[in-house]
XYZ file of C-alpha atoms in Angstrom:
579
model
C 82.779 151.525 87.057
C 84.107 148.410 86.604
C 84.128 147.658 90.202
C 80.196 148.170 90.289
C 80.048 145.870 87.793
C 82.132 143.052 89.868
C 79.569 143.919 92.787
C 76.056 143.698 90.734
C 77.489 140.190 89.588
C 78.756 138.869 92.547
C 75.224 139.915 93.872
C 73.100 138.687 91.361
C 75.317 135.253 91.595
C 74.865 134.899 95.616
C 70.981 135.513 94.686
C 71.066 131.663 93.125
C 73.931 130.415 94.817
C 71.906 128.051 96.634
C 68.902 128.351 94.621
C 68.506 124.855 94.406
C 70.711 122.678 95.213
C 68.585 119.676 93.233
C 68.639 119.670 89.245
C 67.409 117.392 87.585
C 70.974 116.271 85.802
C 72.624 116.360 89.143
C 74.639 113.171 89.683
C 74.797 111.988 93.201
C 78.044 109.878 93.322
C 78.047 106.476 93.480
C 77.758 104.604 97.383
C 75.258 107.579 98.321
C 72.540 106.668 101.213
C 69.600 107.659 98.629
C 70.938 104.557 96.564
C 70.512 102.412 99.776
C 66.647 103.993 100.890
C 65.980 103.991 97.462
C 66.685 100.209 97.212
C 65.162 99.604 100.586
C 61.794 100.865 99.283
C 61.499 98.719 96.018
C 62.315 95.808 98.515
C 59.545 96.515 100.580
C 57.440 97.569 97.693
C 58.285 94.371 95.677
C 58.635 97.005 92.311
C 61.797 96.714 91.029
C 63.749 99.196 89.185
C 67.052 100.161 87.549
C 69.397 101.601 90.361
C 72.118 99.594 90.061
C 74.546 101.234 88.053
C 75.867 104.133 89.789
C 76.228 107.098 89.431
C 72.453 108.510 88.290
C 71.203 111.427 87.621
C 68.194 113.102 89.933
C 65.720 113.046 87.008
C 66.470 109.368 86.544
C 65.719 108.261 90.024
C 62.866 110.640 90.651
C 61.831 108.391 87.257
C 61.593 105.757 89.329
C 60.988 106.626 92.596
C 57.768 107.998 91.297
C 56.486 104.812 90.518
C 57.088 103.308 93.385
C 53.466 102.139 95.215
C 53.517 104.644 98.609
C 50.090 103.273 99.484
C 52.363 99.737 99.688
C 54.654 100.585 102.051
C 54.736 100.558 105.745
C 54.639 103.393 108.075
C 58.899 102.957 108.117
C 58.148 102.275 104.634
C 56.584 106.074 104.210
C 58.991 107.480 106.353
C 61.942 106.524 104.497
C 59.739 107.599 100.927
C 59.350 111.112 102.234
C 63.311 111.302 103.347
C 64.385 110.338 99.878
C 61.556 112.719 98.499
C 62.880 115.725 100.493
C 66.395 114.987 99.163
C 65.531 114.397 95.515
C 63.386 117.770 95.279
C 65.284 119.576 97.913
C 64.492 123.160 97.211
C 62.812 122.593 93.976
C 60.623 125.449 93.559
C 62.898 127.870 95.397
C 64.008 130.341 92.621
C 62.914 128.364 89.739
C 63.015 131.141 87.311
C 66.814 131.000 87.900
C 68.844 129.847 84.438
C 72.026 129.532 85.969
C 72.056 127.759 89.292
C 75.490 127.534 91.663
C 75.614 126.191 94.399
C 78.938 125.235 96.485
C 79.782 123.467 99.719
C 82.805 122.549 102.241
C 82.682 119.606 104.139
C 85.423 118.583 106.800
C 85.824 115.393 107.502
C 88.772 114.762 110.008
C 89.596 111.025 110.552
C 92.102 109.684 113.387
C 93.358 105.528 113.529
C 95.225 103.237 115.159
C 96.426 99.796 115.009
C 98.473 97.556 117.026
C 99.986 95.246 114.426
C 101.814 96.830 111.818
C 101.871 93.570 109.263
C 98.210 93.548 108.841
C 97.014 95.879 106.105
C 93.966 98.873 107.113
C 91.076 97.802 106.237
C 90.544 101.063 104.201
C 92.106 102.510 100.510
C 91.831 106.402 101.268
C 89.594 106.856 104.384
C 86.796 105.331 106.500
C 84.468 108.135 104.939
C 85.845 110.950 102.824
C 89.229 112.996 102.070
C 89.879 115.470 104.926
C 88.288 118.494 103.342
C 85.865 118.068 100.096
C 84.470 121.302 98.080
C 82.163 120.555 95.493
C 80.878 123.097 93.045
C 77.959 122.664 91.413
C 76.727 124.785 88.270
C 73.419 124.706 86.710
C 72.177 126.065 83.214
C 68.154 125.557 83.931
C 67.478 122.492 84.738
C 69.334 120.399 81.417
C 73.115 120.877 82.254
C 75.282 120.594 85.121
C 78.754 120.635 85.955
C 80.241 119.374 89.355
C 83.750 118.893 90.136
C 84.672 118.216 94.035
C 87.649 119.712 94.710
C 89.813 117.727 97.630
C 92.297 118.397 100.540
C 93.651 115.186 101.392
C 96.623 112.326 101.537
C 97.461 110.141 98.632
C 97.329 106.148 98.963
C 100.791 105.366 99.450
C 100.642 107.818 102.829
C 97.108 106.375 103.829
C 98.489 102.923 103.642
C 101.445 103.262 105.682
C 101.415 101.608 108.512
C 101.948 104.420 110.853
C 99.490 106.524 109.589
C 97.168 107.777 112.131
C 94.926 110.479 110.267
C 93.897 111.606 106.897
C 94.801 115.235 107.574
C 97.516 116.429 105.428
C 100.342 117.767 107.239
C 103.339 116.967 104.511
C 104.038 117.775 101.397
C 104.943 114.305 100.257
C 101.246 113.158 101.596
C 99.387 115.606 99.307
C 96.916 113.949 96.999
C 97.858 115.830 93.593
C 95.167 113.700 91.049
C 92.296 115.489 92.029
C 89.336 116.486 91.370
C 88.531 113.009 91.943
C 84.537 113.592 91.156
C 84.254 115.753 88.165
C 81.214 115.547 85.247
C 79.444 117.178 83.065
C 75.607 116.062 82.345
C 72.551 116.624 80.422
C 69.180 114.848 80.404
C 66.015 114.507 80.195
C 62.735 112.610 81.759
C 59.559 112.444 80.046
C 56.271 110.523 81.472
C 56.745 106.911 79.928
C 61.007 107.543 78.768
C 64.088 109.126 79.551
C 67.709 109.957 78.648
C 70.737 111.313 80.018
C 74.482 112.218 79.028
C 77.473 112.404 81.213
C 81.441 112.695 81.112
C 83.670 112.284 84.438
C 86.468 111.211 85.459
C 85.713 108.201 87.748
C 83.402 106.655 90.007
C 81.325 104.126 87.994
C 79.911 100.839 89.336
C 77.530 98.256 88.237
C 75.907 97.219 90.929
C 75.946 97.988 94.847
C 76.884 95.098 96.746
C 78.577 94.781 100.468
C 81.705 93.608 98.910
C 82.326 95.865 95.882
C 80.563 95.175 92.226
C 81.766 91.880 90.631
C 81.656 93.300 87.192
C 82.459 97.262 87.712
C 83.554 98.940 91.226
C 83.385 102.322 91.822
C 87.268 101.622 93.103
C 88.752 101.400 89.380
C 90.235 104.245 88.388
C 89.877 105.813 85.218
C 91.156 108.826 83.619
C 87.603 109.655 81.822
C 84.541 108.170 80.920
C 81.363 108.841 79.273
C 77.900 107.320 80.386
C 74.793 107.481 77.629
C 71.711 106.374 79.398
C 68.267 105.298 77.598
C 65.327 104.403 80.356
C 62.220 103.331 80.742
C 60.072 101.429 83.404
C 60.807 98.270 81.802
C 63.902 98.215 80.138
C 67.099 100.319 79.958
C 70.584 100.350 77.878
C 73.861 102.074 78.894
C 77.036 102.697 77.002
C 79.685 103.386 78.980
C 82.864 104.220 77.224
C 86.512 104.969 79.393
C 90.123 106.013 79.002
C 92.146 103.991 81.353
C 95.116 105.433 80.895
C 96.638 107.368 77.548
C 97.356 103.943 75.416
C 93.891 101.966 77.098
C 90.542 102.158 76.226
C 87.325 100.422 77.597
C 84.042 100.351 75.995
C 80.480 98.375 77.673
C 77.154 98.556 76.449
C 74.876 97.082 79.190
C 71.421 95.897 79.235
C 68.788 95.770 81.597
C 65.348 94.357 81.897
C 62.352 93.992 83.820
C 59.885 91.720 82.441
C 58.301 90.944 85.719
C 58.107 93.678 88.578
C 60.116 91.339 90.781
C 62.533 90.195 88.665
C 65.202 91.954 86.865
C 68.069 90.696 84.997
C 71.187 92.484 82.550
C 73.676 91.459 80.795
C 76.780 93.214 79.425
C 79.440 92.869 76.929
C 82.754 94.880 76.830
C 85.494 95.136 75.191
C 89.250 96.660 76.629
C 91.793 97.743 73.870
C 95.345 98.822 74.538
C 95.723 100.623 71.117
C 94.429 103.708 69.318
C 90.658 104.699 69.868
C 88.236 103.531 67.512
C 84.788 103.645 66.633
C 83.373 100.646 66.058
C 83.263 99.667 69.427
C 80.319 102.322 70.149
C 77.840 100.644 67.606
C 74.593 99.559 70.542
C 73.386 97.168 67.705
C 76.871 95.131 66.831
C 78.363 92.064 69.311
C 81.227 93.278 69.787
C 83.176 89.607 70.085
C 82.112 89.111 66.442
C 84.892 91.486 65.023
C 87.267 88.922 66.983
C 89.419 91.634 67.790
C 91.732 89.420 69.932
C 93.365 88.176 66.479
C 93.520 91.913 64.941
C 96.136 93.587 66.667
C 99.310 91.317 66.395
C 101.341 94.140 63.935
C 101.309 95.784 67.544
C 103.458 93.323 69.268
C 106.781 92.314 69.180
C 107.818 89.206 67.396
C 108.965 87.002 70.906
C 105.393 88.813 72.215
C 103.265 87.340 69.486
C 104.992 83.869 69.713
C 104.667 83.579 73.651
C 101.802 85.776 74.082
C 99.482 84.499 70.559
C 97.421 87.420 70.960
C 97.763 90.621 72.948
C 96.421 94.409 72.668
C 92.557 93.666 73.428
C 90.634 91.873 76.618
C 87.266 90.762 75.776
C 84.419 91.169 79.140
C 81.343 89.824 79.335
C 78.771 89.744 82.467
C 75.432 88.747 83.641
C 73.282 90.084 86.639
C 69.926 89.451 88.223
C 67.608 90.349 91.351
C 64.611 89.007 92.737
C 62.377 90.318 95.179
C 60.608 86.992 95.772
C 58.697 88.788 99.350
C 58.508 91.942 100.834
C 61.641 92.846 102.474
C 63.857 90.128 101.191
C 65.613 89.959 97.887
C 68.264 87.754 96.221
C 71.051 89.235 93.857
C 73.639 87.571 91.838
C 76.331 88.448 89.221
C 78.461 86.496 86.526
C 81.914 88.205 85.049
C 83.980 86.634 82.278
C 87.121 87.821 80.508
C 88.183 84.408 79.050
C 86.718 80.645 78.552
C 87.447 78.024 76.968
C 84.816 77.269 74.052
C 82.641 75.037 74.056
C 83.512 73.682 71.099
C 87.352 74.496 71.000
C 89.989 72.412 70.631
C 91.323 70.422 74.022
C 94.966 70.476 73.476
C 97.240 70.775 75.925
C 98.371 74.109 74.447
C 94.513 75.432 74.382
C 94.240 74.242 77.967
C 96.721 76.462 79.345
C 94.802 79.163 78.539
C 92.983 79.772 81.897
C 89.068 80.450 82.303
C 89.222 83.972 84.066
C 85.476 83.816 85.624
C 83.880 85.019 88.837
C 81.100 84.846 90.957
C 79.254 86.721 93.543
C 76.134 85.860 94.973
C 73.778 87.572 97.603
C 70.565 88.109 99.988
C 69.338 90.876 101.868
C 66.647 91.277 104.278
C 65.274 94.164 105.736
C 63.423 94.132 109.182
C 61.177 97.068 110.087
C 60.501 97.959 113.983
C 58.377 99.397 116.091
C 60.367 102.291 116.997
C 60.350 103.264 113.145
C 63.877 101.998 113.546
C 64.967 99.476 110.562
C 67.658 96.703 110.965
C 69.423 95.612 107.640
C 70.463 92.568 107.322
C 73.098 90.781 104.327
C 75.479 87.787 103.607
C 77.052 87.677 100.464
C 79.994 85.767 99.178
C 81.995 86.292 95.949
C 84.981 83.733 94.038
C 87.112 85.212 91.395
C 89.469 82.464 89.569
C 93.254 82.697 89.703
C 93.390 85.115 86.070
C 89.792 86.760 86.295
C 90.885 90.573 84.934
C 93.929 89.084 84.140
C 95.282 88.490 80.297
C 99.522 88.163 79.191
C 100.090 91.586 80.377
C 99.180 94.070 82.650
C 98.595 96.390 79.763
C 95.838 94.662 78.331
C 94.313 93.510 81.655
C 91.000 94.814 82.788
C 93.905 96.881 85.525
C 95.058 100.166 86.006
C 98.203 101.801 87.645
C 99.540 104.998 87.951
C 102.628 106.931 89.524
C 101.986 109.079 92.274
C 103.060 112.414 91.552
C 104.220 114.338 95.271
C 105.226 110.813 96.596
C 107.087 107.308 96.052
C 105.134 104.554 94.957
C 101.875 103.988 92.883
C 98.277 103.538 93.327
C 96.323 100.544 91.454
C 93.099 99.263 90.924
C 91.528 96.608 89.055
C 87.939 96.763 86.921
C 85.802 95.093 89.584
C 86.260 93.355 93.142
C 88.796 95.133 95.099
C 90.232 91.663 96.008
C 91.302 91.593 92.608
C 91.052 87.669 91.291
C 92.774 84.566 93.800
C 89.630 85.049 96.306
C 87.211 84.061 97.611
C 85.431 85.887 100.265
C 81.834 85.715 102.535
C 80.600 88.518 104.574
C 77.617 88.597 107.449
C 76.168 92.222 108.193
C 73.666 93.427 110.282
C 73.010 97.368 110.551
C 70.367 99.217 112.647
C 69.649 102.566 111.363
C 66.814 104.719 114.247
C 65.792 106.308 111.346
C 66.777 109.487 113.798
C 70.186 110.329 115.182
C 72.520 107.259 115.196
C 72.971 104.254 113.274
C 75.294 101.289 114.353
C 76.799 98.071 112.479
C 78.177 94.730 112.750
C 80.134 92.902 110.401
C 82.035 89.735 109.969
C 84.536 89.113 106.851
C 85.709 85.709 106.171
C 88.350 85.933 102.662
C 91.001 83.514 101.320
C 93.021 85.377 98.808
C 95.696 83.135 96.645
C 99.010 84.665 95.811
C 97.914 86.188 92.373
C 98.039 89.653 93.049
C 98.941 92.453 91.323
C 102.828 93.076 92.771
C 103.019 88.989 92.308
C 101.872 88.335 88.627
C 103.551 91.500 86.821
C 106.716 91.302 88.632
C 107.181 87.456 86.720
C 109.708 88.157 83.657
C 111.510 86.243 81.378
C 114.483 87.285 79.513
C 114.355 85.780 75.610
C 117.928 86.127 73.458
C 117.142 86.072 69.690
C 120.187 86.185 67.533
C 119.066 89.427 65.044
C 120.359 89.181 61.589
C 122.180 92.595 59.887
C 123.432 94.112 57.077
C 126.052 96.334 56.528
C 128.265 97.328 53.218
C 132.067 97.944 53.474
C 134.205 100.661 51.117
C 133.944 98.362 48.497
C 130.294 97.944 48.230
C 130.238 94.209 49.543
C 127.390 92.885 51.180
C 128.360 91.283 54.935
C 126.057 89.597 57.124
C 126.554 89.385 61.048
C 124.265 88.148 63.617
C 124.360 89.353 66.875
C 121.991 88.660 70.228
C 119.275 91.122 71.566
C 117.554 90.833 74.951
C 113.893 91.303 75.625
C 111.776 90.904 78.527
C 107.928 89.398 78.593
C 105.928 88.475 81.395
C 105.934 85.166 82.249
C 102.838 84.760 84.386
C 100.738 83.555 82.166
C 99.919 79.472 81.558
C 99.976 79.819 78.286
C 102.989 82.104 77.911
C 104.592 79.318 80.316
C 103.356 76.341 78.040
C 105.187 78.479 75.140
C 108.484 78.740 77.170
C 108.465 75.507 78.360
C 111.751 73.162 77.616
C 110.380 69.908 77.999
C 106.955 68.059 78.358
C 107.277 68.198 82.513
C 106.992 71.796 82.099
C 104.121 71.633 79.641
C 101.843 69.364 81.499
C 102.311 71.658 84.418
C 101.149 75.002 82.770
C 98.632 73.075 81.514
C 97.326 72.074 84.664
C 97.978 75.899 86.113
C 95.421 76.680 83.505
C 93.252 74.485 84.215
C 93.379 74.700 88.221
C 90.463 76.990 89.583
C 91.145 77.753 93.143
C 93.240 79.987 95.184
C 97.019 79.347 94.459
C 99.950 78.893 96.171
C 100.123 79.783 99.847
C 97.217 80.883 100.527
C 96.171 84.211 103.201
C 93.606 83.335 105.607
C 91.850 86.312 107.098
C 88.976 87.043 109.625
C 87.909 90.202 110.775
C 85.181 91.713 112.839
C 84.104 95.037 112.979
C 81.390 97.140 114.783
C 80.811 100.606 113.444
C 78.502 103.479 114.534
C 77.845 106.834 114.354
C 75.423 109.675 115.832
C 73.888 113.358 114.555
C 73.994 116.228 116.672
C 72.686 118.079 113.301
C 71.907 118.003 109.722
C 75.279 118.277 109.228
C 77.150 117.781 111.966
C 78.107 113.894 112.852
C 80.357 111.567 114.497
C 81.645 107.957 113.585
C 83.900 105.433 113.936
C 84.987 102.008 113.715
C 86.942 99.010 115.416
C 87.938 96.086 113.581
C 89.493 93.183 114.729
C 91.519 91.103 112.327
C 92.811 87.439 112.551
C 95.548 86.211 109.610
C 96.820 83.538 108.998
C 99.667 82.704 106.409
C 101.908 79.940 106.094
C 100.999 78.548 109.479
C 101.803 81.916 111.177
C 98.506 83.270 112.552
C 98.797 87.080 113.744
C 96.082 89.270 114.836
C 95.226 92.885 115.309
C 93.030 95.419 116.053
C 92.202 98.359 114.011
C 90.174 101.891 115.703
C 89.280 104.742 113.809
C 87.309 107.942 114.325
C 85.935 111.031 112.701
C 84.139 114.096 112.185
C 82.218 114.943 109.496
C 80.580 118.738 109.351
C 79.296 120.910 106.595
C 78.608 124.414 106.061
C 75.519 123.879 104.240
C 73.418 120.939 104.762
């Protein structure tokens, strides 16, 4: 009996599995096509609307994409309207009665490289596309809640990045990726005609904004433990909250907004605030600026006493950021962003001391411009550029900087990231790219990478210590209930790094004048790495879902006068069950 019982359900399940594979509080992750197409069409459009923070909900872009003019567009224009349609309502009235909705997938991706000069880095974290093999299950209840986690089969970053690596196919136990799922939420929502909302929880994958050179502000390259996304919308205007756990001891909270006030123009801003201490509430209030509680002065019972005299503050990391686009013709639009963990006030005090504390400030700036041919083909074109200072992200220690890092469980070695450029700060960097996509069976790409990256990087800053002796007073009692008082030395290490810490340390006014000026100084430090790189990319369809790609790069560095090049080749598969 109860075996019949297994059998009905397992039949009554495989009746929905695919039901629909399209709810409406399905998030598609973040770096998607749809994001790009969906982009492309309010460029050619000249409408405007919110799809730069990543990762959305359906029922949030079909919000938008809704609105978008289809008499406007081109015949490429329609084309590429009734692709992203097809995908956004993909089965949509195929078992709608349904109230719980599975569907499941396996994709294999198999990737194979190469490179002839072992001292130049891949150009690549994990892969050129995806882990090896990625099975995402997807669970429905109606069309209000969904639950996704993508389960993974694939290496772990310290194995990816050696420099003999030549495939993402696990073969050894030491290359297994153990943190995984890697894309994992739950979400609910809802869209209405003029408003909308939606709710999720995941583990990673955010970014503000979708640029060629990773978001500025927030890349979808930051890891994160968890994080919760509360989303308000409407044609005009739209506020996020987006709350995460780092790590156990390290929470972030943002609240962003966005606005449209003409239908070319949009601009955001966003203010955040990072705490390495216990959670706390008042961070969530939407209504309250957050650097008003001038948290940065409220958690010094949490440091040490030589940590609160070098450091003067610690525990918290204030963020702030701006953002705009315009679409000032069809086709073409302009895009820039603004991110901020520390500046000097305006109105602050210009002592030497103050001074070393450095302004940790980026920019990124950028244009793209879409050409639309004859052969319903479409060539993409972009140049963007982005400058983080020496200390952008960075604050006294690498527990209260906007930067995570974790142990890697089934290997040696550990995996970091930091909040937003994967340069991390000490760069600047400008990138040319042109991509054709037929709009049929292949696509191809060319890109050129120019980057200058100082030596503030992660390994360099938070491997600077200091040693400090203080002589510790004590008290002890003998037999005969006398008081004694010795004094004896204790050791304790800070980091050192930091202008101001090294204005606090300093001996004599030499040494001063010279964090000082570190503070002040706002261009790539030390010896600096040159790098140039060119790369040409393609890949062809056979099916739906069957494809081939792959890369070659070719890399010039230059560092200390020593110039090396290299060149990089990489190739894959990518197939899935289902499309």
């Amino acid at each position: 009996m109860k075996k019949n019982l297994l059998i009905i359900l397992f039949l009554s399940l495989s009746l929905s599995l695919f039901a629909k594979s399209g709810n409406s509080t399905q998030i598609i992750k973040s770096g998607h096509w749809v994001y790009d197409e969906l982009e492309a069409l309010c460029m050619e459009s000249k409408t405007d609307f919110f799809f730069e923070t990543q990762p959305m909900t359906i029922g949030e872009m079909l919000f938008y994409f809704r609105k978008i003019p289809y008499e406007k567009l081109s015949e490429n224009g329609q084309k590429t309207w009734e692709k992203v349609k097809a995908f956004l309502t993909k089965n949509e009235d195929f078992f709608p009665e349904e109230e719980l909705r599975l569907f499941g997938n396996v994709k294999v991706n198999p990737e194979f490289y190469y490179k002839s000069n072992s001292d130049i880095d891949w150009s690549f974290d994990y892969y050129v596309k995806d882990f090896f093999i990625t099975i995402p299950l997807i669970i429905g209840f109606s069309d209000y809640v969904t639950i996704e986690p993508d389960f993974v089969i694939g290496k772990n970053q310290p194995s990816m990045n050696d420099p003999s690596n030549f495939t993402n196919i696990v073969y050894s136990g030491d290359h297994f990726e153990f943190l995984f799922p890697r894309f994992a939420y739950g979400a609910t929502g809802r869209a209405f005609d003029k408003w909308g909302f939606n709710f999720y929880a995941a583990k990673e994958g955010l970014q503000i904004y979708n640029t060629q050179l990773g978001s500025i502000i927030y890349n979808r390259t930051f890891e994160t433990d968890f994080y919760a996304s509360l989303n308000l919308y409407t044609e005009y205007l739209k506020y996020s909250m987006h709350v995460a756990q780092v790590d156990n001891t390290k929470f972030l909270y943002l609240h962003q907004v966005n606005m449209r006030p003409f239908r070319w123009l949009k601009i955001g801003v966003l203010e955040g605030s990072l705490l390495n201490a216990s959670f706390e509430l008042r961070y969530l209030n939407p209504f309250m600026l957050m650097h008003q509680f001038g948290s940065w002065e409220q958690y010094g019972h949490l440091l040490t006493a030589n940590e609160d005299n070098y450091y003067g503050e610690g525990r918290f990391c204030a963020y702030f950021g701006l953002m705009f686009e315009l679409l000032p013709f069809t086709n073409f639009k302009i895009y820039g962003m603004f991110a901020q963990n520390e500046i000097l006030d305006l109105g602050g005090s210009r002592s030497d001391q103050a001074l070393s504390v450095p302004d940790s400030i980026g920019f990124q700036l950028g244009m793209q411009y879409n050409i639309n041919l004859k052969d319903n083909g479409v060539i993409k074109t972009y140049l963007e550029g982005i400058y983080t200072s020496p200390y952008l992200y960075v604050k006294q220690s690498p527990e209260w900087s906007l930067y995570r890092i974790r142990d890697n469980m089934q290997t040696s070695g550990y995996t970091d990231s930091w909040i937003g450029s994967p340069f991390g700060p000490d760069c600047f960097a400008v990138t040319l790219k042109a991509d054709y996509d037929s709009q049929k069976k292949w696509q191809a790409g060319f890109a050129y990478l120019f980057s200058i990256h100082g030596e503030n990087r992660a390994e360099n800053l938070f491997g600077q210590k200091r040693t400090i002796k203080t002589k510790v007073e004590k008290t002890y009692y003998d037999e005969n209930g006398t008081e004694h008082k010795v004094y004896t030395d204790e050791t304790e290490d800070i980091y050192s790094y930091y202008p101001y810490t090294q204005y606090k340390l300093a001996e004599n006014d030499e040494d001063r004048i010279a964090a000082r000026d570190k503070g002040r100084y706002m261009w790539m430090t030390g010896n600096c790495l040159y790098k140039h790189q060119i790369k040409l990319s393609g890949s062809y369809s056979f099916l739906e879902n069957l494809s081939v790609y792959g890369q070659g790069v070719y890399t010039i560095q230059i560092y200390n006068s020593n110039v090396i090049h290299g060149i990089e080749l990489a190739c894959g598969v990518e197939y899935k069950i289902f499309n």
